[in-house]
Coordinates of C-alpha atoms (C1' of nucleotides) in Angstrom, one line a residue:
Chain A
M1 CA -9.8 -32.8 -27.9
R2 CA -7.8 -35.6 -27.9
W3 CA -5.7 -36.3 -25.1
S4 CA -3.1 -37.4 -26.9
R5 CA -2.2 -33.9 -28.2
Y6 CA -3.5 -32.0 -24.6
Y7 CA -1.7 -30.9 -22.0
L8 CA -2.5 -32.6 -19.1
F9 CA -0.4 -34.4 -17.1
T10 CA -2.3 -36.4 -14.1
T11 CA -0.1 -37.7 -11.0
R12 CA -0.6 -40.1 -8.4
E13 CA 0.6 -38.3 -5.9
A14 CA -0.1 -34.9 -4.7
P15 CA 2.4 -32.2 -3.3
K16 CA 2.6 -33.1 0.8
D17 CA 1.7 -29.4 1.2
A18 CA -1.6 -29.4 -0.3
E19 CA -4.0 -30.1 2.5
V20 CA -7.4 -29.8 1.6
V21 CA -8.8 -32.1 -1.0
S22 CA -9.5 -29.5 -3.5
H23 CA -6.2 -28.5 -3.8
R24 CA -5.0 -31.9 -4.0
L25 CA -7.1 -33.0 -6.8
M26 CA -6.7 -30.1 -8.4
V27 CA -3.0 -30.8 -8.3
R28 CA -3.2 -34.3 -9.3
G29 CA -5.7 -33.7 -12.2
S30 CA -3.1 -31.2 -13.8
M31 CA -5.4 -28.0 -13.3
I32 CA -3.3 -25.6 -11.2
R33 CA 0.5 -25.6 -10.8
K34 CA 2.3 -23.4 -7.9
V35 CA 4.4 -20.8 -9.2
A36 CA 5.1 -19.2 -5.9
A37 CA 3.0 -19.0 -2.3
G38 CA -0.6 -18.2 -3.1
I39 CA 0.1 -17.9 -6.8
Y40 CA -0.4 -20.2 -9.1
S41 CA -0.7 -21.0 -12.8
Y42 CA -4.4 -22.3 -14.4
L43 CA -2.9 -25.4 -16.6
P44 CA -5.4 -26.3 -19.7
L45 CA -8.2 -28.2 -17.8
G46 CA -8.2 -25.7 -15.1
W47 CA -8.5 -23.0 -17.0
R48 CA -11.6 -24.6 -18.7
S49 CA -13.6 -24.7 -15.8
V50 CA -12.7 -20.9 -14.7
R51 CA -14.3 -19.9 -18.1
K52 CA -17.0 -22.5 -17.9
L53 CA -18.0 -20.4 -14.4
E54 CA -16.9 -17.0 -16.0
E55 CA -19.4 -17.3 -18.7
I56 CA -22.4 -18.2 -15.8
V57 CA -21.4 -15.1 -13.8
R58 CA -21.2 -13.0 -17.2
R59 CA -24.6 -14.4 -17.8
E60 CA -26.1 -13.7 -14.6
M61 CA -24.6 -10.5 -14.0
T62 CA -25.8 -9.0 -17.6
R63 CA -29.2 -10.5 -16.4
A64 CA -29.4 -8.8 -13.2
G65 CA -28.9 -5.6 -15.4
S66 CA -24.9 -4.9 -14.9
V67 CA -22.6 -4.0 -17.5
E68 CA -19.2 -5.0 -18.1
L69 CA -15.8 -3.5 -18.3
S70 CA -12.4 -3.5 -17.3
M71 CA -10.4 -2.0 -15.0
P72 CA -6.2 -2.2 -14.4
A73 CA -4.5 -3.9 -12.3
I74 CA -2.0 -1.4 -11.2
H75 CA -3.4 1.6 -9.5
P76 CA -1.7 5.0 -8.8
A77 CA -1.3 5.3 -4.6
E78 CA -3.1 8.8 -5.2
L79 CA -6.7 7.3 -5.5
W80 CA -5.7 5.0 -2.4
Q81 CA -4.6 8.0 -0.4
E82 CA -8.3 9.9 -1.1
T83 CA -9.8 7.4 0.7
D84 CA -7.0 6.6 3.2
R85 CA -6.6 3.3 2.1
W86 CA -3.0 3.5 1.0
D87 CA -2.7 3.4 4.7
V88 CA -5.6 1.6 6.3
Y89 CA -5.1 -1.4 3.9
G90 CA -1.4 -1.9 5.2
H91 CA 0.8 -4.9 4.4
L92 CA -2.2 -6.7 2.3
L93 CA -1.6 -3.9 -0.3
L94 CA 1.2 -4.8 -2.9
R95 CA 2.9 -1.5 -3.6
M96 CA 5.7 -0.7 -6.3
K97 CA 7.3 1.9 -8.0
D98 CA 7.6 3.1 -11.4
R99 CA 10.8 4.5 -13.0
N100 CA 10.1 7.9 -11.8
D101 CA 9.6 6.6 -8.5
R102 CA 5.9 7.3 -8.3
D103 CA 4.0 5.0 -6.4
F104 CA 1.7 2.4 -7.2
C105 CA -0.1 -0.6 -5.9
F106 CA -1.6 -4.0 -7.4
G107 CA -5.2 -3.7 -6.6
P108 CA -6.8 -5.7 -4.2
T109 CA -10.1 -4.6 -5.1
H110 CA -11.3 -1.5 -7.1
E111 CA -13.4 1.0 -5.3
E112 CA -11.4 3.6 -5.6
V113 CA -10.6 3.4 -9.3
I114 CA -14.7 3.0 -10.5
T115 CA -15.4 5.9 -8.2
D116 CA -12.6 7.8 -9.9
I117 CA -14.6 7.0 -13.3
V118 CA -17.8 7.4 -12.3
R119 CA -17.4 10.8 -11.0
R120 CA -15.8 12.0 -14.2
D121 CA -18.4 11.0 -16.0
V122 CA -21.8 11.3 -14.2
R123 CA -23.3 14.5 -13.2
S124 CA -27.2 14.0 -12.7
Y125 CA -29.6 11.6 -11.1
R126 CA -31.1 11.5 -14.6
Q127 CA -27.6 8.8 -15.4
L128 CA -28.4 6.7 -12.3
P129 CA -28.6 3.9 -11.2
L130 CA -25.4 2.6 -13.2
S131 CA -24.2 -0.9 -12.5
L132 CA -21.0 -2.3 -13.6
F133 CA -18.7 -4.9 -13.2
Q134 CA -15.7 -7.0 -14.5
I135 CA -13.8 -10.3 -13.9
Q136 CA -10.3 -9.4 -13.3
T137 CA -6.9 -10.7 -11.3
K138 CA -6.5 -9.1 -7.8
F139 CA -3.6 -9.1 -6.0
R140 CA -3.9 -9.4 -2.0
D141 CA -0.6 -9.8 -0.2
E142 CA -2.0 -12.1 2.4
I143 CA 0.1 -12.8 5.7
R144 CA -0.4 -16.4 5.0
P145 CA -2.1 -17.8 1.5
R146 CA -2.8 -21.7 2.0
F147 CA -5.4 -24.1 0.7
G148 CA -4.7 -23.8 -3.3
L149 CA -7.0 -21.5 -4.7
M150 CA -8.8 -21.0 -1.5
R151 CA -6.7 -18.4 -0.6
G152 CA -4.4 -17.3 -2.8
R153 CA -2.3 -13.7 -3.2
E154 CA -3.3 -13.6 -6.7
F155 CA -6.6 -14.5 -7.8
I156 CA -9.4 -14.1 -10.5
M157 CA -12.5 -12.3 -8.8
K158 CA -15.5 -10.7 -10.0
D159 CA -16.3 -7.5 -8.5
A160 CA -19.5 -5.0 -9.7
Y161 CA -20.0 -1.8 -8.5
T162 CA -23.3 0.2 -8.2
F163 CA -24.1 3.7 -8.1
H164 CA -27.2 5.0 -6.9
A165 CA -29.4 8.4 -6.0
D166 CA -31.7 7.2 -2.9
Q167 CA -31.3 4.2 -1.0
E168 CA -34.5 2.7 -2.5
S169 CA -32.5 2.1 -5.9
L170 CA -29.6 0.7 -3.7
D171 CA -31.8 -2.1 -2.0
E172 CA -33.2 -3.2 -5.3
T173 CA -30.3 -3.5 -7.1
Y174 CA -28.5 -5.5 -4.0
E175 CA -31.5 -7.6 -4.2
A176 CA -31.2 -8.2 -7.7
I177 CA -27.3 -9.1 -7.5
R178 CA -28.1 -11.1 -4.5
A179 CA -30.8 -12.9 -6.8
A180 CA -28.0 -13.5 -9.5
Y181 CA -25.5 -14.7 -6.9
C182 CA -28.0 -17.1 -5.6
R183 CA -28.5 -18.8 -9.8
I184 CA -24.7 -18.7 -10.1
F185 CA -24.1 -20.8 -7.1
E186 CA -27.0 -23.1 -8.1
A187 CA -25.9 -23.7 -11.2
C188 CA -22.6 -24.7 -10.0
G189 CA -24.3 -27.0 -8.0
L190 CA -23.0 -25.5 -4.6
E191 CA -25.1 -26.2 -1.1
Y192 CA -24.3 -22.6 0.3
S193 CA -25.6 -20.4 2.9
M194 CA -26.0 -16.3 2.5
V195 CA -25.4 -15.1 6.1
E196 CA -24.7 -11.6 7.7
A197 CA -21.4 -10.1 7.5
D198 CA -19.1 -7.8 8.7
S199 CA -17.6 -5.4 6.1
G200 CA -14.1 -5.5 7.0
T201 CA -11.8 -3.3 5.2
I202 CA -14.4 -2.7 2.2
G203 CA -16.1 -1.1 4.9
G204 CA -19.9 0.2 4.6
A205 CA -23.4 0.2 6.3
S206 CA -24.1 -3.7 5.6
S207 CA -22.8 -6.4 4.1
H208 CA -24.0 -10.1 3.6
E209 CA -21.6 -13.4 2.6
F210 CA -22.3 -16.2 0.6
M211 CA -20.9 -19.4 2.4
V212 CA -20.1 -23.0 0.8
L213 CA -20.7 -25.4 3.4
A214 CA -17.5 -27.3 3.7
D215 CA -15.7 -28.7 6.7
T216 CA -12.4 -27.2 5.8
G217 CA -13.8 -24.1 5.8
E218 CA -11.7 -20.6 7.0
D219 CA -15.2 -19.2 8.2
A220 CA -17.5 -20.0 10.8
V221 CA -21.3 -19.4 10.6
V222 CA -24.2 -20.0 12.7
R223 CA -27.1 -20.6 11.7
S224 CA -30.8 -21.0 13.3
P225 CA -32.9 -24.2 12.8
S226 CA -35.0 -23.0 9.8
G227 CA -32.5 -20.6 8.8
S228 CA -34.2 -17.2 9.5
Y229 CA -31.0 -16.2 11.2
A230 CA -27.3 -17.0 9.4
A231 CA -24.4 -14.9 10.4
N232 CA -20.8 -15.3 10.3
V233 CA -19.4 -15.5 14.0
E234 CA -17.5 -12.4 13.4
R235 CA -21.0 -10.7 13.3
A236 CA -23.5 -13.0 14.8
R237 CA -25.6 -11.8 17.7
I238 CA -27.1 -14.0 20.2
G239 CA -30.1 -14.0 22.1
P240 CA -30.7 -13.5 25.9
L241 CA -28.8 -16.0 27.8
E242 CA -30.0 -17.3 30.9
T243 CA -29.9 -14.8 33.7
P244 CA -28.7 -15.7 37.4
A245 CA -31.6 -16.2 40.0
A246 CA -31.7 -12.9 42.1
A247 CA -30.1 -13.0 45.2
A248 CA -29.0 -10.8 47.7
A249 CA -26.0 -8.7 47.5
E250 CA -23.1 -10.0 49.8
E251 CA -20.5 -8.5 51.0
L252 CA -17.3 -7.4 48.7
R253 CA -14.8 -9.5 49.9
R254 CA -10.8 -9.6 48.8
V255 CA -9.2 -13.4 48.7
E256 CA -6.1 -14.9 48.1
T257 CA -5.7 -16.7 45.0
P258 CA -1.8 -17.2 44.4
G259 CA -0.9 -18.1 40.9
Q260 CA -4.4 -18.2 39.8
R261 CA -4.6 -16.3 36.5
T262 CA -6.7 -17.8 34.0
V263 CA -10.6 -18.0 34.3
E264 CA -10.6 -21.6 34.7
D265 CA -7.6 -21.7 37.3
V266 CA -9.6 -19.2 39.6
A267 CA -13.3 -21.2 39.0
R268 CA -11.5 -24.3 40.0
F269 CA -9.8 -22.7 42.9
L270 CA -12.8 -20.7 44.3
G271 CA -15.3 -23.8 43.8
K272 CA -16.8 -21.3 41.3
P273 CA -18.5 -22.1 37.9
L274 CA -17.0 -19.9 35.4
T275 CA -20.8 -18.4 34.5
A276 CA -20.1 -16.8 38.1
L277 CA -17.0 -14.4 36.9
V278 CA -16.5 -11.9 35.1
K279 CA -13.2 -12.2 32.6
T280 CA -11.5 -8.6 32.0
L281 CA -9.6 -8.2 29.1
I282 CA -7.5 -5.2 28.6
Y283 CA -7.2 -4.1 24.7
E284 CA -4.6 -1.8 23.3
T285 CA -6.2 0.3 20.3
E286 CA -4.2 3.1 18.2
K287 CA -5.9 5.5 20.5
E288 CA -6.0 4.3 24.0
L289 CA -6.7 1.1 26.3
V290 CA -10.0 -0.4 27.1
G291 CA -11.1 -2.8 29.7
V292 CA -13.4 -5.3 28.6
V293 CA -15.6 -7.3 30.8
V294 CA -17.1 -10.5 29.4
R295 CA -18.9 -13.6 31.7
G296 CA -16.3 -16.3 32.8
D297 CA -17.5 -18.8 30.3
R298 CA -17.5 -16.6 27.1
E299 CA -15.2 -15.2 24.4
V300 CA -14.9 -11.6 23.3
N301 CA -15.5 -11.3 19.6
E302 CA -12.7 -9.0 18.6
V303 CA -14.5 -7.4 15.5
K304 CA -17.7 -6.8 17.4
L305 CA -15.0 -5.0 19.8
R306 CA -12.9 -3.2 17.0
N307 CA -16.6 -1.8 15.4
H308 CA -17.8 -0.7 18.9
L309 CA -14.8 1.3 19.7
G310 CA -14.3 2.4 16.2
A311 CA -10.5 1.6 16.3
K312 CA -8.2 0.8 13.6
H313 CA -6.1 -1.7 14.8
L314 CA -7.0 -3.6 18.3
A315 CA -4.7 -6.1 20.2
L316 CA -4.8 -7.3 23.3
G317 CA -2.7 -5.4 25.8
G318 CA 0.9 -6.8 26.6
E319 CA 2.1 -7.3 30.1
A320 CA 3.6 -3.9 30.3
K321 CA 0.0 -2.4 29.4
V322 CA -1.9 -4.9 31.4
R323 CA 0.3 -3.4 34.5
E324 CA -0.3 -0.1 33.3
A325 CA -3.7 0.0 33.5
T326 CA -4.3 -2.1 36.6
G327 CA -1.2 -2.0 38.4
A328 CA -1.3 -5.8 38.3
P329 CA 0.3 -8.6 36.3
V330 CA -1.8 -10.2 33.8
G331 CA -4.6 -12.3 35.2
F332 CA -5.6 -10.0 37.8
A333 CA -7.6 -7.4 36.0
G334 CA -11.4 -6.6 36.9
P335 CA -13.3 -3.7 37.0
V336 CA -13.1 -2.9 40.9
A337 CA -11.1 -0.8 42.4
L338 CA -9.1 0.2 39.5
P339 CA -6.2 2.1 40.4
G340 CA -6.8 4.6 37.4
E341 CA -9.1 5.7 35.0
L342 CA -9.5 3.5 31.9
R343 CA -12.6 3.2 29.7
F344 CA -14.8 0.1 30.4
V345 CA -17.2 -1.7 27.9
G346 CA -18.9 -4.7 29.0
D347 CA -20.5 -7.5 27.2
E348 CA -24.3 -8.2 27.8
S349 CA -23.4 -11.5 29.2
A350 CA -21.9 -10.0 32.2
R351 CA -24.4 -7.6 32.9
P352 CA -26.6 -9.8 34.9
L353 CA -24.2 -11.1 37.0
V354 CA -24.3 -10.4 40.5
N355 CA -22.0 -11.3 43.6
F356 CA -19.5 -12.0 40.8
V357 CA -15.9 -13.3 41.0
C358 CA -13.5 -10.8 39.3
G359 CA -9.6 -9.8 39.7
A360 CA -8.5 -7.9 42.4
N361 CA -6.0 -5.5 40.4
A362 CA -3.3 -7.2 42.5
A363 CA -1.3 -10.0 41.9
D364 CA -2.5 -13.1 43.7
A365 CA -6.0 -11.9 44.8
H366 CA -9.6 -11.8 43.6
F367 CA -12.8 -10.1 44.6
V368 CA -15.9 -12.2 45.0
G369 CA -19.3 -10.7 46.0
A370 CA -18.9 -8.1 43.3
N371 CA -21.8 -6.4 42.3
W372 CA -22.3 -3.8 39.3
G373 CA -23.1 -0.2 40.6
R374 CA -21.9 -0.4 44.4
D375 CA -18.5 -2.0 43.4
A376 CA -17.7 -1.5 39.8
T377 CA -19.6 0.8 36.8
V378 CA -19.4 -0.1 33.1
E379 CA -20.2 2.7 30.7
E380 CA -21.0 0.8 27.9
W381 CA -22.8 -2.0 27.7
T382 CA -23.2 -3.8 24.5
D383 CA -22.8 -7.0 22.2
L384 CA -19.5 -8.0 22.2
V385 CA -19.5 -11.7 22.3
L386 CA -18.5 -14.3 20.3
A387 CA -21.4 -16.7 19.3
R388 CA -20.7 -20.6 19.9
D389 CA -22.7 -23.7 18.8
G390 CA -25.8 -23.9 21.1
D391 CA -26.3 -20.4 21.4
P392 CA -30.3 -18.8 21.3
S393 CA -30.8 -17.2 18.1
P394 CA -31.2 -13.3 18.4
D395 CA -35.0 -13.9 16.6
G396 CA -35.8 -16.5 18.9
D397 CA -35.7 -19.8 16.3
G398 CA -34.3 -22.0 18.7
A399 CA -30.6 -22.8 18.9
L400 CA -27.6 -21.7 16.6
E401 CA -25.9 -24.2 15.2
L402 CA -21.8 -23.4 14.0
F403 CA -20.6 -24.6 10.8
R404 CA -17.5 -24.4 8.5
G405 CA -17.8 -22.1 5.3
I406 CA -15.8 -21.2 2.3
E407 CA -16.8 -17.4 1.6
V408 CA -17.0 -17.4 -2.4
G409 CA -19.0 -13.9 -2.8
H410 CA -19.4 -11.1 -0.2
I411 CA -21.9 -7.9 -0.9
F412 CA -21.8 -4.8 0.4
D413 CA -24.6 -2.1 0.8
L414 CA -21.3 0.7 0.9
G415 CA -23.5 3.8 1.4
T416 CA -21.5 7.2 0.9
K417 CA -18.0 5.8 2.1
Y418 CA -16.0 6.2 -1.2
S419 CA -18.2 8.9 -3.1
A420 CA -18.3 11.2 0.0
A421 CA -14.4 10.8 0.2
M422 CA -13.8 11.0 -3.3
Q423 CA -16.6 13.5 -4.4
C424 CA -18.5 11.0 -6.4
V425 CA -21.4 13.7 -6.9
F426 CA -24.9 13.8 -8.7
A427 CA -27.4 16.7 -9.0
D428 CA -30.5 15.7 -7.5
E429 CA -34.3 17.1 -8.9
N430 CA -33.4 20.3 -6.8
G431 CA -29.9 20.9 -8.8
E432 CA -28.0 20.4 -5.2
D433 CA -24.6 18.2 -5.4
R434 CA -25.2 14.9 -3.5
P435 CA -23.1 11.8 -2.8
M436 CA -23.7 8.8 -4.8
L437 CA -25.2 6.0 -2.6
M438 CA -23.2 2.8 -3.8
G439 CA -22.8 -0.9 -3.9
C440 CA -19.9 -3.4 -4.2
Y441 CA -20.3 -7.2 -5.2
G442 CA -17.3 -9.7 -5.0
L443 CA -17.1 -13.0 -6.4
G444 CA -14.3 -15.1 -6.3
I445 CA -13.7 -17.3 -9.6
G446 CA -11.1 -19.5 -8.3
R447 CA -12.3 -19.8 -4.5
T448 CA -16.1 -20.9 -6.3
V449 CA -14.4 -23.6 -8.6
A450 CA -12.2 -24.9 -5.7
A451 CA -15.1 -24.9 -3.0
A452 CA -17.1 -27.0 -6.2
V453 CA -14.4 -29.5 -5.7
E454 CA -14.5 -29.1 -2.3
Q455 CA -18.4 -30.7 -2.2
N456 CA -17.9 -33.0 -5.0
H457 CA -15.6 -35.9 -4.8
D458 CA -15.1 -39.0 -3.5
A459 CA -12.2 -41.1 -2.7
D460 CA -10.9 -41.7 -6.1
G461 CA -11.3 -37.8 -7.6
I462 CA -13.6 -35.1 -8.7
I463 CA -17.3 -35.4 -9.4
W464 CA -17.6 -32.0 -11.4
P465 CA -20.9 -30.5 -11.5
M466 CA -21.7 -30.7 -15.0
A467 CA -21.7 -26.7 -15.4
L468 CA -18.1 -26.1 -14.2
A469 CA -16.7 -29.8 -15.8
P470 CA -13.8 -28.8 -18.0
F471 CA -15.4 -31.2 -20.7
E472 CA -18.8 -32.7 -20.2
A473 CA -18.0 -36.0 -21.8
L474 CA -15.2 -38.6 -22.3
V475 CA -14.7 -41.2 -24.9
V476 CA -12.1 -44.0 -23.5
S477 CA -11.2 -46.4 -26.3
L478 CA -9.3 -49.5 -24.6
D479 CA -7.0 -51.4 -27.2
S480 CA -6.1 -48.3 -29.1
D481 CA -4.3 -50.4 -31.8
D482 CA -7.5 -52.2 -32.3
A483 CA -8.8 -50.5 -35.8
A484 CA -12.7 -51.4 -35.3
V485 CA -12.3 -50.0 -31.5
A486 CA -10.4 -47.1 -32.6
G487 CA -13.3 -46.3 -35.5
V488 CA -16.0 -46.8 -33.4
A489 CA -14.2 -44.5 -30.7
D490 CA -13.5 -41.7 -33.5
S491 CA -17.5 -41.9 -34.5
I492 CA -18.8 -41.4 -31.3
Y493 CA -16.4 -38.6 -30.6
E494 CA -17.3 -37.2 -33.9
G495 CA -21.0 -37.5 -33.3
L496 CA -20.7 -35.3 -29.8
L497 CA -18.7 -33.0 -31.6
E498 CA -21.4 -32.1 -34.0
A499 CA -24.0 -32.4 -31.1
G500 CA -22.4 -29.7 -29.7
V501 CA -21.1 -31.4 -26.9
D502 CA -18.0 -30.3 -24.8
V503 CA -16.1 -33.9 -25.3
F504 CA -12.9 -35.2 -24.8
H505 CA -11.4 -38.5 -25.9
D506 CA -8.6 -40.6 -24.0
D507 CA -6.7 -42.0 -27.3
R508 CA -3.5 -42.5 -25.1
R509 CA -2.1 -45.7 -25.6
E510 CA -2.3 -46.6 -22.1
R511 CA -3.4 -49.7 -20.0
P512 CA -7.2 -49.7 -19.2
G513 CA -6.6 -49.3 -15.7
V514 CA -4.7 -45.8 -15.9
K515 CA -7.3 -44.4 -18.1
F516 CA -10.2 -45.2 -15.6
K517 CA -8.3 -44.3 -12.5
D518 CA -7.5 -40.8 -14.5
A519 CA -11.2 -40.7 -15.8
D520 CA -12.4 -40.7 -12.3
L521 CA -9.5 -38.1 -11.1
I522 CA -10.8 -35.6 -13.4
G523 CA -14.3 -36.7 -13.7
F524 CA -15.5 -36.0 -16.4
P525 CA -19.3 -36.1 -15.9
V526 CA -20.4 -38.6 -18.5
R527 CA -18.1 -41.5 -19.9
V528 CA -18.5 -43.7 -23.0
V529 CA -16.0 -47.0 -23.1
V530 CA -15.2 -48.7 -26.2
G531 CA -13.3 -51.9 -25.9
A532 CA -12.5 -54.9 -28.2
R533 CA -14.4 -57.1 -25.1
G534 CA -17.6 -54.9 -25.4
L535 CA -17.4 -54.5 -28.9
A536 CA -17.4 -58.6 -29.4
E537 CA -20.8 -58.1 -27.9
G538 CA -22.0 -55.1 -30.5
K539 CA -21.3 -53.0 -27.2
V540 CA -20.3 -50.3 -26.1
E541 CA -20.6 -48.8 -22.0
V542 CA -21.9 -45.4 -21.2
S543 CA -21.8 -44.5 -17.6
L544 CA -22.3 -41.4 -15.2
R545 CA -19.5 -40.6 -12.5
R546 CA -21.6 -39.4 -10.1
D547 CA -23.5 -42.9 -9.5
R548 CA -20.9 -44.8 -11.8
E549 CA -24.2 -46.8 -13.1
R550 CA -23.2 -48.6 -16.6
Q551 CA -25.1 -49.2 -19.1
L552 CA -24.3 -51.4 -22.0
V553 CA -25.8 -49.9 -25.8
D554 CA -25.0 -50.3 -29.1
P555 CA -22.3 -47.8 -30.2
G556 CA -24.9 -46.5 -32.6
D557 CA -27.1 -45.6 -29.5
A558 CA -24.1 -44.2 -27.6
V559 CA -24.5 -40.3 -28.7
A560 CA -28.2 -39.9 -28.2
L561 CA -28.0 -41.7 -25.0
M562 CA -25.0 -39.5 -23.4
R563 CA -27.0 -36.7 -25.0
R564 CA -30.1 -37.3 -22.8
L565 CA -27.8 -37.6 -19.9
L566 CA -25.9 -34.4 -20.3
E567 CA -29.7 -33.0 -20.7
E568 CA -30.6 -34.6 -17.2
R569 CA -27.4 -33.2 -15.9
Chain B
rC1 C1' 5.6 -10.4 13.0
rG2 C1' 6.3 -14.9 17.1
rG3 C1' 6.6 -20.6 17.7
rG4 C1' 7.8 -25.1 14.8
rG5 C1' 8.8 -27.9 10.4
rC6 C1' 10.9 -28.8 5.7
rG7 C1' 14.4 -27.7 0.9
rU8 C1' 18.0 -34.4 -1.7
rA9 C1' 16.5 -36.7 -10.0
rG10 C1' 10.8 -34.4 -13.2
rC11 C1' 7.0 -36.2 -8.7
rU12 C1' 7.0 -38.5 -3.6
rC13 C1' 10.5 -39.1 0.1
rA14 C1' 15.0 -42.0 2.1
rG15 C1' 19.9 -40.9 3.8
rC16 C1' 21.9 -36.3 8.5
rC17 C1' 21.6 -38.0 15.1
rU18 C1' 26.6 -40.8 14.7
rG19 C1' 31.2 -36.7 8.7
rG20 C1' 33.8 -41.2 4.5
rC21 C1' 30.8 -44.5 -2.9
rA22 C1' 23.9 -39.9 -3.3
rG23 C1' 19.4 -43.6 -3.2
rA24 C1' 14.1 -45.5 -3.6
rG25 C1' 9.2 -45.8 -5.2
rC26 C1' 6.6 -43.1 -9.3
rG27 C1' 7.3 -40.9 -13.9
rC28 C1' 10.7 -40.9 -18.4
rA29 C1' 13.8 -43.8 -22.5
rC30 C1' 14.6 -48.8 -24.8
rG31 C1' 13.4 -54.1 -25.3
rG32 C1' 10.2 -57.9 -23.6
rU33 C1' 5.5 -59.3 -21.3
rU34 C1' 0.4 -58.0 -20.2
rC35 C1' -4.4 -55.7 -21.9
rG36 C1' -11.6 -53.6 -18.7
rG37 C1' -9.8 -50.9 -12.9
rG38 C1' -2.7 -47.1 -11.5
rU39 C1' 0.4 -55.3 -15.0
rC40 C1' 5.1 -57.7 -14.7
rC41 C1' 10.6 -58.6 -15.8
rG42 C1' 14.8 -56.1 -17.3
rU43 C1' 18.0 -52.2 -19.0
rG44 C1' 19.2 -47.2 -19.4
rA45 C1' 19.3 -41.4 -18.8
rG46 C1' 18.6 -38.2 -15.3
rG47 C1' 21.7 -34.6 -8.7
rC48 C1' 25.7 -27.6 -7.7
rC49 C1' 22.1 -32.7 -2.2
rG50 C1' 18.0 -24.4 -2.1
rG51 C1' 22.0 -20.8 -2.0
rA52 C1' 27.1 -18.4 0.5
rG53 C1' 30.3 -19.0 3.9
rG54 C1' 33.1 -21.9 7.9
rU55 C1' 34.8 -26.4 10.8
rU56 C1' 37.3 -30.9 9.1
rC57 C1' 42.3 -35.0 5.9
rA58 C1' 36.8 -35.3 4.1
rA59 C1' 30.4 -32.2 4.4
rA60 C1' 23.8 -33.7 1.9
rU61 C1' 25.6 -34.8 7.0
rC62 C1' 28.4 -30.1 11.9
rC63 C1' 28.3 -24.6 12.3
rU64 C1' 27.0 -19.7 11.2
rC65 C1' 24.1 -16.7 7.7
rU66 C1' 21.0 -16.0 4.0
rC67 C1' 16.8 -17.6 0.4
rG68 C1' 12.2 -20.3 -0.3
rC69 C1' 8.3 -23.4 1.1
rC70 C1' 5.0 -25.1 5.0
rC71 C1' 2.4 -25.7 9.4
rC72 C1' 0.1 -23.3 14.8
rG73 C1' -1.0 -18.7 16.3
rA74 C1' -1.1 -13.3 15.7
rC75 C1' -3.5 -10.8 11.8
rC76 C1' -6.9 -10.5 7.4
rA77 C1' -11.4 -9.6 1.3

RNA sequence: CGGGGCGUAGCUCAGCCUGGCAGAGCGCACGGUUCGGGUCCGUGAGGCCGGAGGUUCAAAUCCUCUCGCCCCGACCA
């Protein structure tokens, strides 16, 4: 492909709203173009990278025994109502009506549609297991799209769904697809980590996320030193915290704490460490108000809390709710001497505390010397804490380290959540109907490409991993008007084409500096420069984008050298 | 949804506070110059100042409403 005839217009400047480097570089490199918030066109160069990733994904999914199909982007409401997700998905679901006023949505994921297909065709355990995938455009009406392709509203995703007669079969397939994902991300040259995850609105028994490590990632991940434990912080458990030294129970005393509303205020005011306090938060769900206690220095993990409560919606209670539950303004809640009934759940971090400080459920007052059992009772002790850097790993493997990550893939053991709701059943060996076990496996195509840029760039531009580079090689002809230069450049270009190399030819009448800057920005992995100056010595210059080491070779040897460099990747 | 900010040339932005000829750089066209890391000089084209209403002799500028976009938070595969 010749640049002079291609659709590729680089810019020196990125739009001011492009904050992360992948977004900046992909816009400057003329790979994507914003159409609306979170909605992008892929320009030809960007589309080539997307297509390359899609091919890798197809290859590996097929190798893992999955079969490609394609489902519609528009779904009838009835399917989503069967699983209750028409309501549960909320505003994330883009809804629309047809001319007959029937409800539809633009599919954000395809569990309902695939389950509807399979339940019509599959009757017997003999037909299982099944594994199907598609690569398709999704739409999720995200509250706040951002970071270019990183969190779009419209985005390309590979989604796979598997159906099984028993758990063993599901586990086997889950493992096969996990391995396929590893091969895919390795092929893309990504440094990634598979972590335990919360399954969110997709639901199901368990799930794992594939996280590309990057400082700009939107997710936080903890990992133990050997990597034996890794989890999204939404999910992460921690090992036991230090327990306070045993002490004789003190007397419960009420102390005046005027205006001391936060744990920090109270700790400073009373001259106690944060760890001697119990922090009490009043949460509101669609069903009830709940009191939550955690050690004073810790934060509540709301994802864990919502899961524990089995709630659809969870939010901190406002001023009015707090007063309703405690009879006091915000800042003075506690588990001791509550005016009424309130369900209390506690994080394990608060359980071993003795003679602790807590709110007195009255304005400007706290208790000191409080003890569980004698003064206060929590019915449910569980793990509700937000893990942080340095916490003990739950498997005893040292201290957890906190990383930022980009979620590029998420695989789920769905159990029978969808099959049971939608009567997707099969006859087992005894002729009994049973719901199928299902797995679901997502991989963000655009996000993975963006993550690859995020992880592979320098001050001058993108350094594409070979597998995702829109073109593998670039021929730069300087002095385009010079017939000898044009001839040599053309013959190298043709030679690379014949060798099956994805090659691009910068044949523009531009100054050398412009061409070099553009080559670096776009990040062609291998480059050959043909100029009058080099040609006078009988040489052309071959170099790699990654290390920029230049080799001068005879024009006749350029194709062979470049092929060798491409082989070495 | 709460808080903050921004919409001016194709792009990045100044001008707005304090109302009075609509600007710069980049890009584009043309001429010259230069020619291995975003040359330099000159000429030129290009604007409903997001939209609607209001105040005023006069509005990019002040006021009201509205649409879009971005950031923080809440929320969220």
